[in-house]
Tab-separated table of C-alpha atoms in Angstrom:
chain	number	residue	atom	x	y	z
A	1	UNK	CA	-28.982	30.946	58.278
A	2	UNK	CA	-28.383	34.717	59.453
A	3	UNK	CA	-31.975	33.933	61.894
A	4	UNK	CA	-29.872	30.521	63.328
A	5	UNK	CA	-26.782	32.450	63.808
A	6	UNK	CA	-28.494	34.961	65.837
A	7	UNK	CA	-30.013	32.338	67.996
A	8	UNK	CA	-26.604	30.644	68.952
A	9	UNK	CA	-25.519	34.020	69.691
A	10	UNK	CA	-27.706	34.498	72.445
A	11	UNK	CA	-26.580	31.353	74.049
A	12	UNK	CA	-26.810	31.266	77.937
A	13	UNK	CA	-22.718	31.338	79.145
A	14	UNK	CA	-21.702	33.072	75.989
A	15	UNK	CA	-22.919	36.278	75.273
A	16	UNK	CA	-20.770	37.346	78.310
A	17	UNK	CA	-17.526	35.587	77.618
A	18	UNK	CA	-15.616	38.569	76.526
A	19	UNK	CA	-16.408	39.974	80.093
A	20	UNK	CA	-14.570	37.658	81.566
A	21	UNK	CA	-16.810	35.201	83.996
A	22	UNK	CA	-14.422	34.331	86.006
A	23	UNK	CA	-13.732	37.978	87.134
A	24	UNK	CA	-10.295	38.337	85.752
A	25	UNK	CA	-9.824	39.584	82.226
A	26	UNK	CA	-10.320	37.761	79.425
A	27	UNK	CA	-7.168	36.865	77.425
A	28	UNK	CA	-7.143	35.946	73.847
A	29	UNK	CA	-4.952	33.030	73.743
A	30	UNK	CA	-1.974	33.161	70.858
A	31	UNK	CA	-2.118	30.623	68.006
A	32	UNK	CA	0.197	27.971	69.413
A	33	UNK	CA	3.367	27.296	66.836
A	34	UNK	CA	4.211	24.140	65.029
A	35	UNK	CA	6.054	21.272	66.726
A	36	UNK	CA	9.045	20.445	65.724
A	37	UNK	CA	8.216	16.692	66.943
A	38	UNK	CA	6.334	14.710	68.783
A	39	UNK	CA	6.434	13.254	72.081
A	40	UNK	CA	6.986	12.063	74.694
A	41	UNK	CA	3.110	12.968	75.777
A	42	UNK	CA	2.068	14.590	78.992
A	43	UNK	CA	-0.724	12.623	80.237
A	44	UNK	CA	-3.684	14.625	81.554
A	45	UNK	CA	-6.778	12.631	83.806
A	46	UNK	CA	-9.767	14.184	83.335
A	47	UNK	CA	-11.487	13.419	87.045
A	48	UNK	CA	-14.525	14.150	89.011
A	49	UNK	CA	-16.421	11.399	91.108
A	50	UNK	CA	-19.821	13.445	90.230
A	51	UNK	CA	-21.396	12.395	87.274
A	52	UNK	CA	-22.508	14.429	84.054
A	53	UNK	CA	-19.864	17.616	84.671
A	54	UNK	CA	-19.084	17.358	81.198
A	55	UNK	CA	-15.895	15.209	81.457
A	56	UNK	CA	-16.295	12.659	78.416
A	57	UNK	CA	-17.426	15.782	75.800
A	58	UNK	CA	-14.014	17.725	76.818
A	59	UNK	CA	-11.601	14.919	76.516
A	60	UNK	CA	-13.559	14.671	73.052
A	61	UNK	CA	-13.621	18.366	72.077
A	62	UNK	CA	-9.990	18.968	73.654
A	63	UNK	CA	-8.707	16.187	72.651
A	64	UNK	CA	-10.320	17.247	68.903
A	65	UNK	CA	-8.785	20.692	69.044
A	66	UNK	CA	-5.270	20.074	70.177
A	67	UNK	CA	-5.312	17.737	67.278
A	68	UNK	CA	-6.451	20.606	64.947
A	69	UNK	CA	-3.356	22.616	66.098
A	70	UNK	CA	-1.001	19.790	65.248
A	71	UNK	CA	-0.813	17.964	68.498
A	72	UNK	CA	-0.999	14.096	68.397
A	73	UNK	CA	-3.391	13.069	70.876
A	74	UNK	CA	-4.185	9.986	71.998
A	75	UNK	CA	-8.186	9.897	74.283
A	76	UNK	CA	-8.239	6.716	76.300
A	77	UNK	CA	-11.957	5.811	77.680
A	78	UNK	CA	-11.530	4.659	81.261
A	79	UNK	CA	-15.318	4.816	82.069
A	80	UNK	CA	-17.437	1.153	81.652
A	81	UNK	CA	-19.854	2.970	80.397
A	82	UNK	CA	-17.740	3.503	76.944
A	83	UNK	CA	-19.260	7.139	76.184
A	84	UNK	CA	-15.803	8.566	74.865
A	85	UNK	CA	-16.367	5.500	72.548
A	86	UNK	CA	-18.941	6.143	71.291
A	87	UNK	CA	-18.889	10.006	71.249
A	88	UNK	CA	-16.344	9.546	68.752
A	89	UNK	CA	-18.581	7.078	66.790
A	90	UNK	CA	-15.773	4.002	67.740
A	91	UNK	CA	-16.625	0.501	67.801
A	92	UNK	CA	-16.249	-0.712	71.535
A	93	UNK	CA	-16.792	-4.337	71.295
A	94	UNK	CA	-15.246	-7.344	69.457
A	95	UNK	CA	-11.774	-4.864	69.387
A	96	UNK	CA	-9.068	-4.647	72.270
A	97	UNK	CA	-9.624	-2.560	74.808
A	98	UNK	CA	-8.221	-0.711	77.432
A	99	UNK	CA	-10.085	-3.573	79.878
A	100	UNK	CA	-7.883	-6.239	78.070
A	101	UNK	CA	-5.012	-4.381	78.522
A	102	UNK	CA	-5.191	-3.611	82.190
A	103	UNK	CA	-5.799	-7.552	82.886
A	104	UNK	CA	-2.866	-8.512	79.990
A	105	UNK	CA	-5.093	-10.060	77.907
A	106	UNK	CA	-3.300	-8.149	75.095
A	107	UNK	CA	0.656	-7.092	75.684
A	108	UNK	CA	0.815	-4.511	72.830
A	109	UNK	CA	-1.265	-0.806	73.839
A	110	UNK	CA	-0.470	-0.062	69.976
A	111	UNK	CA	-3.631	-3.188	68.893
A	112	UNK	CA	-5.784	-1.133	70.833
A	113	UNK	CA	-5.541	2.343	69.055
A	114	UNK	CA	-8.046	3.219	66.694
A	115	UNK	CA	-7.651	6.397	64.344
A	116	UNK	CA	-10.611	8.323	64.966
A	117	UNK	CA	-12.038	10.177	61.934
A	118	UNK	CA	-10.173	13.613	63.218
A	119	UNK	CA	-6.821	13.786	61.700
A	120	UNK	CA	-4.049	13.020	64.537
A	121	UNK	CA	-6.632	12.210	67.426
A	122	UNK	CA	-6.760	8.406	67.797
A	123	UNK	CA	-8.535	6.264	70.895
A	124	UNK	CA	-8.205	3.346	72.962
A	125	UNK	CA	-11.897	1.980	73.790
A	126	UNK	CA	-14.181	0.501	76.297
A	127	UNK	CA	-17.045	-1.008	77.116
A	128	UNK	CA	-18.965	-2.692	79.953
A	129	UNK	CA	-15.838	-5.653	80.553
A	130	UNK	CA	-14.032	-2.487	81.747
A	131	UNK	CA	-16.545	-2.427	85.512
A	132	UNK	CA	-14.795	-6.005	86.327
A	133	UNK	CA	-11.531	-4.437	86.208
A	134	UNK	CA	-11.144	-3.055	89.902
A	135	UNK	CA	-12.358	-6.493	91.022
A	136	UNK	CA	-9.533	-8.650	89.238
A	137	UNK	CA	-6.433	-5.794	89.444
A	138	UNK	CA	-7.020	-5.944	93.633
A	139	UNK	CA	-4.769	-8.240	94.461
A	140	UNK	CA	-2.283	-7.542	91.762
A	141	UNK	CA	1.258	-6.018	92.751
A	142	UNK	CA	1.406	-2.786	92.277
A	143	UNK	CA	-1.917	-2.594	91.261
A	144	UNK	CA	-2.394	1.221	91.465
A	145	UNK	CA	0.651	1.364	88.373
A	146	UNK	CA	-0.496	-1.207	86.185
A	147	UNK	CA	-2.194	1.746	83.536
A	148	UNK	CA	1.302	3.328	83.723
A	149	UNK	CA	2.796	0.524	82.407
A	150	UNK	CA	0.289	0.037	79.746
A	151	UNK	CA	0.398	3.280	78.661
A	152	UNK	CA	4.264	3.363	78.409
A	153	UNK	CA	4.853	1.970	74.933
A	154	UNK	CA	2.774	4.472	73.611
A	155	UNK	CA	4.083	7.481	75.106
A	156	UNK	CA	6.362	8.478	72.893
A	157	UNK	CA	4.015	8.277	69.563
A	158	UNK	CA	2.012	10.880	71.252
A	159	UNK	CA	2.479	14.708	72.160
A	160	UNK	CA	-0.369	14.788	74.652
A	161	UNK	CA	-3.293	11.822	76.577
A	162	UNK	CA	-6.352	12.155	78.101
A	163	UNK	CA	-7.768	9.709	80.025
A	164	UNK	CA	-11.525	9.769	80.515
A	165	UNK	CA	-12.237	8.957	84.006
A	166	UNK	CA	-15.492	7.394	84.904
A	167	UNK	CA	-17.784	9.447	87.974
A	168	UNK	CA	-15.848	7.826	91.177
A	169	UNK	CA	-12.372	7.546	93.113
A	170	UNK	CA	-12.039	3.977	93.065
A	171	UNK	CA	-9.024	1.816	91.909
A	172	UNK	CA	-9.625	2.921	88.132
A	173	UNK	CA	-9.537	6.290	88.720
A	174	UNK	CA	-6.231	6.184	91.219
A	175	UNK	CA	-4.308	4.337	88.266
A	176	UNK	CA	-5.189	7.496	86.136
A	177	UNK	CA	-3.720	9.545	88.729
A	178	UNK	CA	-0.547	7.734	89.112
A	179	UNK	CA	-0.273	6.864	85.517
A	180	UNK	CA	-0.853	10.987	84.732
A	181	UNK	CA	1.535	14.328	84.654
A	182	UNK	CA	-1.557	16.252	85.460
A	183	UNK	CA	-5.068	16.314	86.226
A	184	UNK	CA	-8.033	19.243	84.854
A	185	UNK	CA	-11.273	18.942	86.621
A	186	UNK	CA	-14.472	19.903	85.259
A	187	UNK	CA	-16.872	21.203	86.980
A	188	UNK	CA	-20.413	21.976	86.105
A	189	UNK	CA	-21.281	25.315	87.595
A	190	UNK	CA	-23.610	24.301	90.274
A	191	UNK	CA	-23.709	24.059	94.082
A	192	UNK	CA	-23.886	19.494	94.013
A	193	UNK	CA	-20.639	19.738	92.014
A	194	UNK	CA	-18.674	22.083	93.823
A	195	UNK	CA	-19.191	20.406	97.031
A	196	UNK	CA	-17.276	17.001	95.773
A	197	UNK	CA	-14.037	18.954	94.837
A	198	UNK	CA	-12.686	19.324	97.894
A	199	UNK	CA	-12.468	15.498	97.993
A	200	UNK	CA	-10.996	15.091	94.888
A	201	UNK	CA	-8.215	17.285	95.216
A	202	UNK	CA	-7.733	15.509	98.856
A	203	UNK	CA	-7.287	12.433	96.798
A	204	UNK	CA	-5.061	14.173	93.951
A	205	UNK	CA	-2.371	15.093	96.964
A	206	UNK	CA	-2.775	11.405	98.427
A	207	UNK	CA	-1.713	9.749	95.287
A	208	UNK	CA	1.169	12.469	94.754
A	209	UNK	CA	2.634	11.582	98.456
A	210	UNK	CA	1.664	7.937	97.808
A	211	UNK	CA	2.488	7.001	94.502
A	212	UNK	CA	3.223	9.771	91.980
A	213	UNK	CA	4.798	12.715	92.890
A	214	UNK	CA	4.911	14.041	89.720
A	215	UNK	CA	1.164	14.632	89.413
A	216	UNK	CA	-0.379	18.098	89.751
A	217	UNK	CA	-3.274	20.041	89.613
A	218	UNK	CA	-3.294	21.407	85.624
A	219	UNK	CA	-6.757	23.486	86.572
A	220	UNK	CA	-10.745	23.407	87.154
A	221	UNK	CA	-12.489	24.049	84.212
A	222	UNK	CA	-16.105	25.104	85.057
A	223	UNK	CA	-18.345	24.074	82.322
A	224	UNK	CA	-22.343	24.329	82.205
A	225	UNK	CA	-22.176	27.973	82.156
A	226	UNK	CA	-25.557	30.016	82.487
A	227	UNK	CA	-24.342	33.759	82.504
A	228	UNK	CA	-28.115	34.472	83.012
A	229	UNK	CA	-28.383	32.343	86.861
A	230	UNK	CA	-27.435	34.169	90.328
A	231	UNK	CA	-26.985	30.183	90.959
A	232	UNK	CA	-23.941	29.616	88.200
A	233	UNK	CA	-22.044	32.714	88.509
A	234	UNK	CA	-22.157	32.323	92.329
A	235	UNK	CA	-20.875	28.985	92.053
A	236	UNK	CA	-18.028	30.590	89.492
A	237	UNK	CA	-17.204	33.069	91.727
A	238	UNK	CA	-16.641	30.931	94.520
A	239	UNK	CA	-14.528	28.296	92.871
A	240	UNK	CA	-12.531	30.919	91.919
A	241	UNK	CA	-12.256	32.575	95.331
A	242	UNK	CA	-11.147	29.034	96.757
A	243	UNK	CA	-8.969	28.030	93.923
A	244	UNK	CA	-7.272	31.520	92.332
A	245	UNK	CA	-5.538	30.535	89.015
A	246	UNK	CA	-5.971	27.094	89.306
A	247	UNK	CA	-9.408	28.139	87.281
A	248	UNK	CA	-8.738	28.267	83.766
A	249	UNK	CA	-10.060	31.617	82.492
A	250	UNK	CA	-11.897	29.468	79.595
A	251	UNK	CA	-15.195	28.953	80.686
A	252	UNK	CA	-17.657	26.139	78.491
A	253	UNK	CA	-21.182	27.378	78.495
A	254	UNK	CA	-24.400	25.646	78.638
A	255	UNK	CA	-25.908	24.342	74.753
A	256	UNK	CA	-28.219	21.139	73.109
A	257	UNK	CA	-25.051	21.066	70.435
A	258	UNK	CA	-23.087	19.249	73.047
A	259	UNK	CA	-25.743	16.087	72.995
A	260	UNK	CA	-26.267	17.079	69.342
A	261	UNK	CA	-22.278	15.948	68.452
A	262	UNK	CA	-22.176	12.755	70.318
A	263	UNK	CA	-25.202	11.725	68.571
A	264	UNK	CA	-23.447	12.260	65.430
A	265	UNK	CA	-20.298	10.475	67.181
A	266	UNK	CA	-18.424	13.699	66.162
A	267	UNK	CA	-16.664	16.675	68.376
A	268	UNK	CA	-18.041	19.935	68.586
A	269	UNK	CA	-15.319	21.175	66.502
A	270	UNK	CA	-15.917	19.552	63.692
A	271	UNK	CA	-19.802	18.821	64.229
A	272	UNK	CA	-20.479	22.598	64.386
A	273	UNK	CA	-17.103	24.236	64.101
A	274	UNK	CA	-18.545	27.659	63.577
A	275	UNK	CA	-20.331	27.524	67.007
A	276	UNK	CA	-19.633	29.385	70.189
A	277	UNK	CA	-18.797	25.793	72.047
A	278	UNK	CA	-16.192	24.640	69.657
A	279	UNK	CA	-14.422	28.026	69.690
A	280	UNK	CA	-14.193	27.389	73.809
A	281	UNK	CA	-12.713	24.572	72.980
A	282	UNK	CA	-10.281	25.781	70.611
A	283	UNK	CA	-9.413	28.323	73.118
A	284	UNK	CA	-9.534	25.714	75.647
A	285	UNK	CA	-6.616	24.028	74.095
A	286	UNK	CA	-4.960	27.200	73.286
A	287	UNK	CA	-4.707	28.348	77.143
A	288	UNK	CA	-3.516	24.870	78.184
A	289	UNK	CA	-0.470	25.178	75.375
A	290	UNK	CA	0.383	28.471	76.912
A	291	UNK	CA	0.188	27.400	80.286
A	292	UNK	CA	2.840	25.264	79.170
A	293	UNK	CA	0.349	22.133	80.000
A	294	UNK	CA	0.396	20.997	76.574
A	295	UNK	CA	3.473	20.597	74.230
């Protein structure tokens, strides 16, 4: 075991953690305290129209570790795809969905929860039906609020929700942003994914003149971390040169354990909670609760 340990050790985007790699020192979030109660929830959208930036494995692993620190959570897969689903080892078909309650198929968001096997983190599925959605909600009134209004019987059972946003800026994704308090973007650490942010954050200010103007930008969170790649911490730097503290100061390095979990249908933190990723995570959640984005 002491050989394995040694290994994960050396892992590219965490040997150099303490060092801070976003250039600004490293703070050791507190312990957050005990709620008193629970709800109503802040919702948070996880968005970015690129693809594979490591969206779906931190509304699991967030949504996994606020749990841990006593926070009801509630992950809602809003990708066709389903991979929230079944990251979290869920069944996605022949159950209600989040597809069935966008189109009213079901009136009740409570049939749709499922109580994942992490204590106080529960899920609303999805599956393919979910990619006829934006076709039947377009000429619907209001159509950009109808996941608001799904989501509001549920608020108040809940101290914090993610919604999982699948890799676009289409009608989907714009009811996430007017449904949500806030919005966290992750962003892999290379040049492709940067370039798409500006676009996204053009659309985040739309929909808060437009339709929400509650909704804010709760941070970037640059993931796919390779401390040892002129390439990454360029791309780090520079994020953080455009965006100042809008960068959260946790950074979520490159490691197989990531693909490793969601073949086991199982977070990081509980898959491997002793590894270098699910402490980021942990801390992850920790700097979001002192930010004040989290209960």
């Amino acid at each position: 075991m002491s050989g394995e340990r040694s290994d994960e050790s050396a892992l590219p985007g965490f040997d150099d953690m303490m060092q801070g790699p976003t250039g600004r020192p490293l703070r050791e979030w507190p312990e957050p305290a005990p709620l008193d109660g629970h709800g109503p929830a802040r919702i948070i959208a996880l968005c970015n129209q690129k693809g594979g930036v490591g969206k779906t494995t931190t509304t699991i692993s967030l949504g996994a570790a606020l749990a841990d620190y006593g926070r009801r959570t509630l992950v809602i897969d809003f990708d066709p795809q389903g991979a929230l689903s079944a990251g979290l080892g869920m069944p996605s078909h022949d159950v209600v969905t989040i597809y069935d309650l966008l189109l009213g198929k079901e009136k009740d968001a409570r049939k749709a929860v499922q109580a994942t096997k992490t204590k106080g983190l529960d899920l609303i599925p999805a599956n393919i039906d979910l990619s006829a959605a934006e076709v039947h909600l377009v000429n619907e009134v209001a159509r950009e609020q109808i996941l608001a209004r799904v989501l509001a019987p549920v608020v108040d059972d809940y101290d914090v929700i993610l919604i999982d946003c699948q890799p676009s800026l289409g009608l989907l994704t714009v009811n996430a942003l007017t449904a949500a308090h806030g919005v966290l973007i992750p962003l892999e650490c290379e040049y492709f994914a940067l370039r798409g942010v500006a676009l996204l954050v053009e659309t985040i200010e739309k929909v808060r003149d437009r339709l929400n103007p509650a909704v804010q930008l709760d941070g970037i969170l640059a993931t796919m971390y390779d401390a040892r790649t002129l390439h990454s911490r360029e791309v780090l730097e520079r994020v953080v040169e455009v965006f100042g503290d809008k960068v959260l100061e946790t950074v979520i390095g490159r490691t197989v354990k990531f693909p490793d979990a969601t073949v086991a249908g199982a977070p990081i933190t509980s898959f491997a909670p002793d590894h270098p990723a699910a402490a980021a995570y942990r801390q992850l959640a920790r700097e979001l609760i002192a930010r004040g984005q989290v209960a």
